[in-house]
PDB file of C-alpha atoms in Angstrom:
ATOM      1  CA  VAL A   1       0.000   0.000   0.000  1.00 47.00           C
ATOM      2  CA  LYS A   2       1.516   3.270  -1.010  1.00 47.00           C
ATOM      3  CA  LYS A   3       1.317   6.160   1.373  1.00 52.00           C
ATOM      4  CA  ASN A   4      -0.045   9.320  -0.131  1.00 51.00           C
ATOM      5  CA  HIS A   5       1.502  12.601   0.744  1.00 63.00           C
ATOM      6  CA  PRO A   6      -0.674  14.548   3.187  1.00 66.00           C
ATOM      7  CA  GLY A   7      -3.752  16.082   1.615  1.00 84.00           C
ATOM      8  CA  ALA A   8      -3.632  13.880  -1.478  1.00 92.00           C
ATOM      9  CA  LEU A   9      -6.889  12.215  -0.550  1.00 96.00           C
ATOM     10  CA  ARG A  10      -8.958  15.360  -0.471  1.00 95.00           C
ATOM     11  CA  ARG A  11      -7.851  16.172  -4.017  1.00 95.00           C
ATOM     12  CA  ILE A  12      -8.827  12.677  -5.137  1.00 97.00           C
ATOM     13  CA  VAL A  13     -12.227  13.106  -3.478  1.00 97.00           C
ATOM     14  CA  ALA A  14     -12.642  16.520  -5.070  1.00 97.00           C
ATOM     15  CA  ALA A  15     -11.875  15.195  -8.551  1.00 97.00           C
ATOM     16  CA  ASN A  16     -14.219  12.235  -8.106  1.00 97.00           C
ATOM     17  CA  ILE A  17     -17.091  14.393  -6.894  1.00 98.00           C
ATOM     18  CA  ARG A  18     -16.653  16.784  -9.794  1.00 98.00           C
ATOM     19  CA  ARG A  19     -16.464  13.966 -12.335  1.00 97.00           C
ATOM     20  CA  CYS A  20     -19.569  12.213 -10.984  1.00 97.00           C
ATOM     21  CA  ARG A  21     -21.537  15.453 -10.849  1.00 98.00           C
ATOM     22  CA  LYS A  22     -20.630  16.282 -14.437  1.00 98.00           C
ATOM     23  CA  GLU A  23     -21.649  12.792 -15.489  1.00 97.00           C
ATOM     24  CA  LEU A  24     -25.070  13.582 -14.045  1.00 97.00           C
ATOM     25  CA  GLY A  25     -25.128  16.759 -16.134  1.00 98.00           C
ATOM     26  CA  ILE A  26     -25.997  18.993 -13.190  1.00 98.00           C
ATOM     27  CA  SER A  27     -24.448  22.316 -12.222  1.00 98.00           C
ATOM     28  CA  GLN A  28     -22.566  22.865  -8.963  1.00 98.00           C
ATOM     29  CA  GLN A  29     -25.258  25.271  -7.868  1.00 98.00           C
ATOM     30  CA  ASN A  30     -28.170  22.944  -8.587  1.00 98.00           C
ATOM     31  CA  PHE A  31     -26.457  19.947  -7.058  1.00 98.00           C
ATOM     32  CA  ALA A  32     -25.610  21.857  -3.894  1.00 98.00           C
ATOM     33  CA  TYR A  33     -29.234  22.970  -3.712  1.00 98.00           C
ATOM     34  CA  ASP A  34     -30.472  19.403  -4.136  1.00 97.00           C
ATOM     35  CA  ILE A  35     -28.391  18.107  -1.242  1.00 98.00           C
ATOM     36  CA  ASP A  36     -29.090  21.171   0.884  1.00 97.00           C
ATOM     37  CA  MET A  37     -25.479  22.333   1.032  1.00 98.00           C
ATOM     38  CA  ASP A  38     -24.171  25.861   0.666  1.00 97.00           C
ATOM     39  CA  ARG A  39     -23.067  26.238  -2.965  1.00 97.00           C
ATOM     40  CA  THR A  40     -19.921  28.161  -2.038  1.00 98.00           C
ATOM     41  CA  TYR A  41     -18.945  25.419   0.383  1.00 98.00           C
ATOM     42  CA  PHE A  42     -19.659  22.731  -2.187  1.00 98.00           C
ATOM     43  CA  GLY A  43     -17.573  24.560  -4.776  1.00 98.00           C
ATOM     44  CA  ALA A  44     -14.665  24.677  -2.329  1.00 97.00           C
ATOM     45  CA  ILE A  45     -15.002  20.927  -1.738  1.00 97.00           C
ATOM     46  CA  GLU A  46     -14.794  20.311  -5.489  1.00 97.00           C
ATOM     47  CA  ARG A  47     -11.618  22.388  -5.589  1.00 97.00           C
ATOM     48  CA  GLY A  48     -10.093  20.349  -2.766  1.00 96.00           C
ATOM     49  CA  GLU A  49      -9.994  23.396  -0.517  1.00 96.00           C
ATOM     50  CA  ARG A  50     -12.119  21.911   2.249  1.00 96.00           C
ATOM     51  CA  ASN A  51     -11.355  19.141   4.674  1.00 96.00           C
ATOM     52  CA  VAL A  52     -14.725  17.552   4.043  1.00 97.00           C
ATOM     53  CA  SER A  53     -16.242  15.409   6.768  1.00 97.00           C
ATOM     54  CA  ILE A  54     -17.506  11.873   6.533  1.00 97.00           C
ATOM     55  CA  ASP A  55     -21.109  12.975   7.084  1.00 97.00           C
ATOM     56  CA  ASN A  56     -20.847  15.338   4.120  1.00 97.00           C
ATOM     57  CA  ILE A  57     -19.165  12.688   1.986  1.00 98.00           C
ATOM     58  CA  GLU A  58     -22.175  10.500   2.735  1.00 97.00           C
ATOM     59  CA  ARG A  59     -24.570  13.279   1.816  1.00 97.00           C
ATOM     60  CA  ILE A  60     -22.750  14.039  -1.439  1.00 98.00           C
ATOM     61  CA  ALA A  61     -22.483  10.352  -2.374  1.00 98.00           C
ATOM     62  CA  ASN A  62     -26.209   9.896  -1.810  1.00 97.00           C
ATOM     63  CA  GLY A  63     -26.881  12.901  -4.046  1.00 98.00           C
ATOM     64  CA  LEU A  64     -24.593  11.489  -6.722  1.00 98.00           C
ATOM     65  CA  ASN A  65     -26.143   8.045  -6.312  1.00 97.00           C
ATOM     66  CA  VAL A  66     -22.782   6.369  -5.820  1.00 97.00           C
ATOM     67  CA  SER A  67     -21.340   4.334  -2.976  1.00 96.00           C
ATOM     68  CA  PRO A  68     -19.367   6.640  -0.671  1.00 97.00           C
ATOM     69  CA  HIS A  69     -16.161   4.616  -0.843  1.00 97.00           C
ATOM     70  CA  THR A  70     -15.940   5.101  -4.603  1.00 97.00           C
ATOM     71  CA  LEU A  71     -15.383   8.824  -4.019  1.00 98.00           C
ATOM     72  CA  LEU A  72     -12.088   7.990  -2.269  1.00 97.00           C
ATOM     73  CA  GLN A  73     -10.808   5.689  -4.956  1.00 95.00           C
ATOM     74  CA  CYS A  74      -8.046   6.815  -7.207  1.00 86.00           C
ATOM     75  CA  VAL A  75      -9.217   6.514 -10.777  1.00 80.00           C
ATOM     76  CA  GLY A  76      -6.546   6.369 -13.436  1.00 64.00           C
ATOM     77  CA  GLU A  77      -7.927   9.185 -15.522  1.00 53.00           C
ATOM     78  CA  SER A  78      -7.540  11.788 -12.845  1.00 52.00           C
ATOM     79  CA  ALA A  79      -4.376  13.864 -12.752  1.00 51.00           C
ATOM     80  CA  ASP A  80      -5.025  14.331  -9.053  1.00 53.00           C
ATOM     81  CA  CYS A  81      -4.253  10.680  -8.493  1.00 56.00           C
ATOM     82  CA  ILE A  82      -0.785  10.597  -9.936  1.00 50.00           C
ATOM     83  CA  SER A  83       0.642  14.034  -9.274  1.00 43.00           C
ATOM     84  CA  SER A  84       3.362  14.039  -6.667  1.00 38.00           C
ATOM     85  CA  GLU A  85       3.932  17.778  -6.408  1.00 37.00           C
ATOM     86  CA  GLY A  86       7.573  17.198  -5.482  1.00 29.00           C
TER      87      GLY A  86
ATOM     88  CA  VAL B   1     -27.237   2.067  -5.025  1.00 47.00           C
ATOM     89  CA  LYS B   2     -28.936   2.032  -1.691  1.00 48.00           C
ATOM     90  CA  LYS B   3     -29.056   5.228   0.296  1.00 52.00           C
ATOM     91  CA  ASN B   4     -27.873   4.911   3.839  1.00 52.00           C
ATOM     92  CA  HIS B   5     -29.695   6.695   6.574  1.00 64.00           C
ATOM     93  CA  PRO B   6     -27.787   9.776   7.731  1.00 66.00           C
ATOM     94  CA  GLY B   7     -24.764   9.005   9.864  1.00 84.00           C
ATOM     95  CA  ALA B   8     -24.556   5.372   8.796  1.00 92.00           C
ATOM     96  CA  LEU B   9     -21.239   5.940   7.079  1.00 96.00           C
ATOM     97  CA  ARG B  10     -19.426   7.181  10.142  1.00 95.00           C
ATOM     98  CA  ARG B  11     -20.393   4.015  11.997  1.00 95.00           C
ATOM     99  CA  ILE B  12     -19.094   1.913   9.124  1.00 96.00           C
ATOM    100  CA  VAL B  13     -15.840   3.868   9.173  1.00 97.00           C
ATOM    101  CA  ALA B  14     -15.594   3.502  12.944  1.00 97.00           C
ATOM    102  CA  ALA B  15     -16.076  -0.269  12.771  1.00 97.00           C
ATOM    103  CA  ASN B  16     -13.550  -0.625   9.959  1.00 97.00           C
ATOM    104  CA  ILE B  17     -10.906   1.425  11.769  1.00 98.00           C
ATOM    105  CA  ARG B  18     -11.371  -0.574  14.931  1.00 98.00           C
ATOM    106  CA  ARG B  19     -11.211  -3.885  13.095  1.00 97.00           C
ATOM    107  CA  CYS B  20      -8.058  -2.948  11.161  1.00 97.00           C
ATOM    108  CA  ARG B  21      -6.361  -1.617  14.298  1.00 98.00           C
ATOM    109  CA  LYS B  22      -7.122  -4.812  16.199  1.00 98.00           C
ATOM    110  CA  GLU B  23      -5.784  -6.843  13.301  1.00 97.00           C
ATOM    111  CA  LEU B  24      -2.529  -4.958  13.767  1.00 97.00           C
ATOM    112  CA  GLY B  25      -2.606  -5.906  17.447  1.00 98.00           C
ATOM    113  CA  ILE B  26      -2.053  -2.354  18.649  1.00 98.00           C
ATOM    114  CA  SER B  27      -3.916  -0.496  21.377  1.00 98.00           C
ATOM    115  CA  GLN B  28      -5.994   2.620  20.735  1.00 98.00           C
ATOM    116  CA  GLN B  29      -3.562   4.624  22.792  1.00 98.00           C
ATOM    117  CA  ASN B  30      -0.452   3.415  20.990  1.00 98.00           C
ATOM    118  CA  PHE B  31      -2.015   3.758  17.570  1.00 98.00           C
ATOM    119  CA  ALA B  32      -3.161   7.305  18.306  1.00 98.00           C
ATOM    120  CA  TYR B  33       0.343   8.104  19.487  1.00 98.00           C
ATOM    121  CA  ASP B  34       1.867   6.646  16.320  1.00 97.00           C
ATOM    122  CA  ILE B  35      -0.258   8.810  14.041  1.00 98.00           C
ATOM    123  CA  ASP B  36       0.091  11.853  16.279  1.00 97.00           C
ATOM    124  CA  MET B  37      -3.594  12.087  17.140  1.00 98.00           C
ATOM    125  CA  ASP B  38      -5.146  12.783  20.514  1.00 97.00           C
ATOM    126  CA  ARG B  39      -6.075   9.398  22.002  1.00 97.00           C
ATOM    127  CA  THR B  40      -9.409  10.649  23.343  1.00 98.00           C
ATOM    128  CA  TYR B  41     -10.295  11.983  19.918  1.00 98.00           C
ATOM    129  CA  PHE B  42      -9.244   8.744  18.251  1.00 98.00           C
ATOM    130  CA  GLY B  43     -11.326   6.736  20.704  1.00 98.00           C
ATOM    131  CA  ALA B  44     -14.351   8.859  19.854  1.00 97.00           C
ATOM    132  CA  ILE B  45     -13.758   8.228  16.145  1.00 97.00           C
ATOM    133  CA  GLU B  46     -13.724   4.474  16.781  1.00 97.00           C
ATOM    134  CA  ARG B  47     -17.033   4.813  18.586  1.00 97.00           C
ATOM    135  CA  GLY B  48     -18.556   6.716  15.663  1.00 96.00           C
ATOM    136  CA  GLU B  49     -19.007   9.799  17.805  1.00 96.00           C
ATOM    137  CA  ARG B  50     -16.932  12.094  15.621  1.00 96.00           C
ATOM    138  CA  ASN B  51     -17.610  13.428  12.170  1.00 96.00           C
ATOM    139  CA  VAL B  52     -14.079  12.577  11.061  1.00 97.00           C
ATOM    140  CA  SER B  53     -12.555  14.579   8.229  1.00 97.00           C
ATOM    141  CA  ILE B  54     -11.026  13.309   5.018  1.00 97.00           C
ATOM    142  CA  ASP B  55      -7.553  14.456   6.080  1.00 97.00           C
ATOM    143  CA  ASN B  56      -7.834  12.412   9.266  1.00 97.00           C
ATOM    144  CA  ILE B  57      -9.185   9.407   7.368  1.00 98.00           C
ATOM    145  CA  GLU B  58      -6.075   9.643   5.223  1.00 97.00           C
ATOM    146  CA  ARG B  59      -3.847   9.854   8.287  1.00 97.00           C
ATOM    147  CA  ILE B  60      -5.538   6.889   9.960  1.00 98.00           C
ATOM    148  CA  ALA B  61      -5.471   4.802   6.764  1.00 98.00           C
ATOM    149  CA  ASN B  62      -1.759   5.464   6.358  1.00 97.00           C
ATOM    150  CA  GLY B  63      -1.192   4.378   9.956  1.00 98.00           C
ATOM    151  CA  LEU B  64      -3.227   1.218   9.379  1.00 98.00           C
ATOM    152  CA  ASN B  65      -1.443   0.612   6.081  1.00 97.00           C
ATOM    153  CA  VAL B  66      -4.684   0.298   4.154  1.00 97.00           C
ATOM    154  CA  SER B  67      -6.117   2.213   1.227  1.00 96.00           C
ATOM    155  CA  PRO B  68      -8.390   4.976   2.543  1.00 97.00           C
ATOM    156  CA  HIS B  69     -11.408   3.930   0.508  1.00 97.00           C
ATOM    157  CA  THR B  70     -11.462   0.515   2.186  1.00 97.00           C
ATOM    158  CA  LEU B  71     -12.334   2.222   5.473  1.00 98.00           C
ATOM    159  CA  LEU B  72     -15.638   3.357   3.936  1.00 97.00           C
ATOM    160  CA  GLN B  73     -16.600  -0.022   2.574  1.00 95.00           C
ATOM    161  CA  CYS B  74     -19.322  -1.968   4.219  1.00 86.00           C
ATOM    162  CA  VAL B  75     -17.961  -5.351   5.205  1.00 80.00           C
ATOM    163  CA  GLY B  76     -20.499  -8.074   5.775  1.00 64.00           C
ATOM    164  CA  GLU B  77     -19.280  -9.086   9.184  1.00 53.00           C
ATOM    165  CA  SER B  78     -19.979  -5.739  10.779  1.00 52.00           C
ATOM    166  CA  ALA B  79     -23.307  -5.176  12.470  1.00 51.00           C
ATOM    167  CA  ASP B  80     -22.845  -1.495  11.741  1.00 53.00           C
ATOM    168  CA  CYS B  81     -23.336  -2.205   8.063  1.00 56.00           C
ATOM    169  CA  ILE B  82     -26.736  -3.788   8.222  1.00 50.00           C
ATOM    170  CA  SER B  83     -28.495  -2.185  11.162  1.00 43.00           C
ATOM    171  CA  SER B  84     -31.305   0.092  10.104  1.00 38.00           C
ATOM    172  CA  GLU B  85     -32.239   1.583  13.459  1.00 37.00           C
ATOM    173  CA  GLY B  86     -35.822   2.068  12.416  1.00 29.00           C
TER     174      GLY B  86
END
């Protein structure tokens, strides 16, 4: 098991949330509204700027209709998964 | 995809962390020390009392030497996964 550098996971989560939301074809604003989350806060989560909590991961995953653990998985397509940032 | 009732995920995470830590044969106190986390706080996480953040999930997963997403997966053995609590 490789150890990520600190903070890598939140960028993976951010990229996964953004990708899943776009696959649903819904805007940040509308999605945030649907899950009753402040749109500014949700935007910051998608940019990896927020240390999102497990309860909010659950809420977002439910809104995206995906299993929560998939939002933490590193998918090959995402640059966030492989960057090392020296 | 089934929707969990709110807060179900943190109990799954708590059960997974506890199970993985016990598999390592290390006490709560020593594990918390190893990952530089307050032992009282870590104990509360293992009891599902804390809305743990993604950065701390990453830190705990690294300490347990598991991939972070596995801590969110519902494993069949755990009662936390299947309880519905009316």
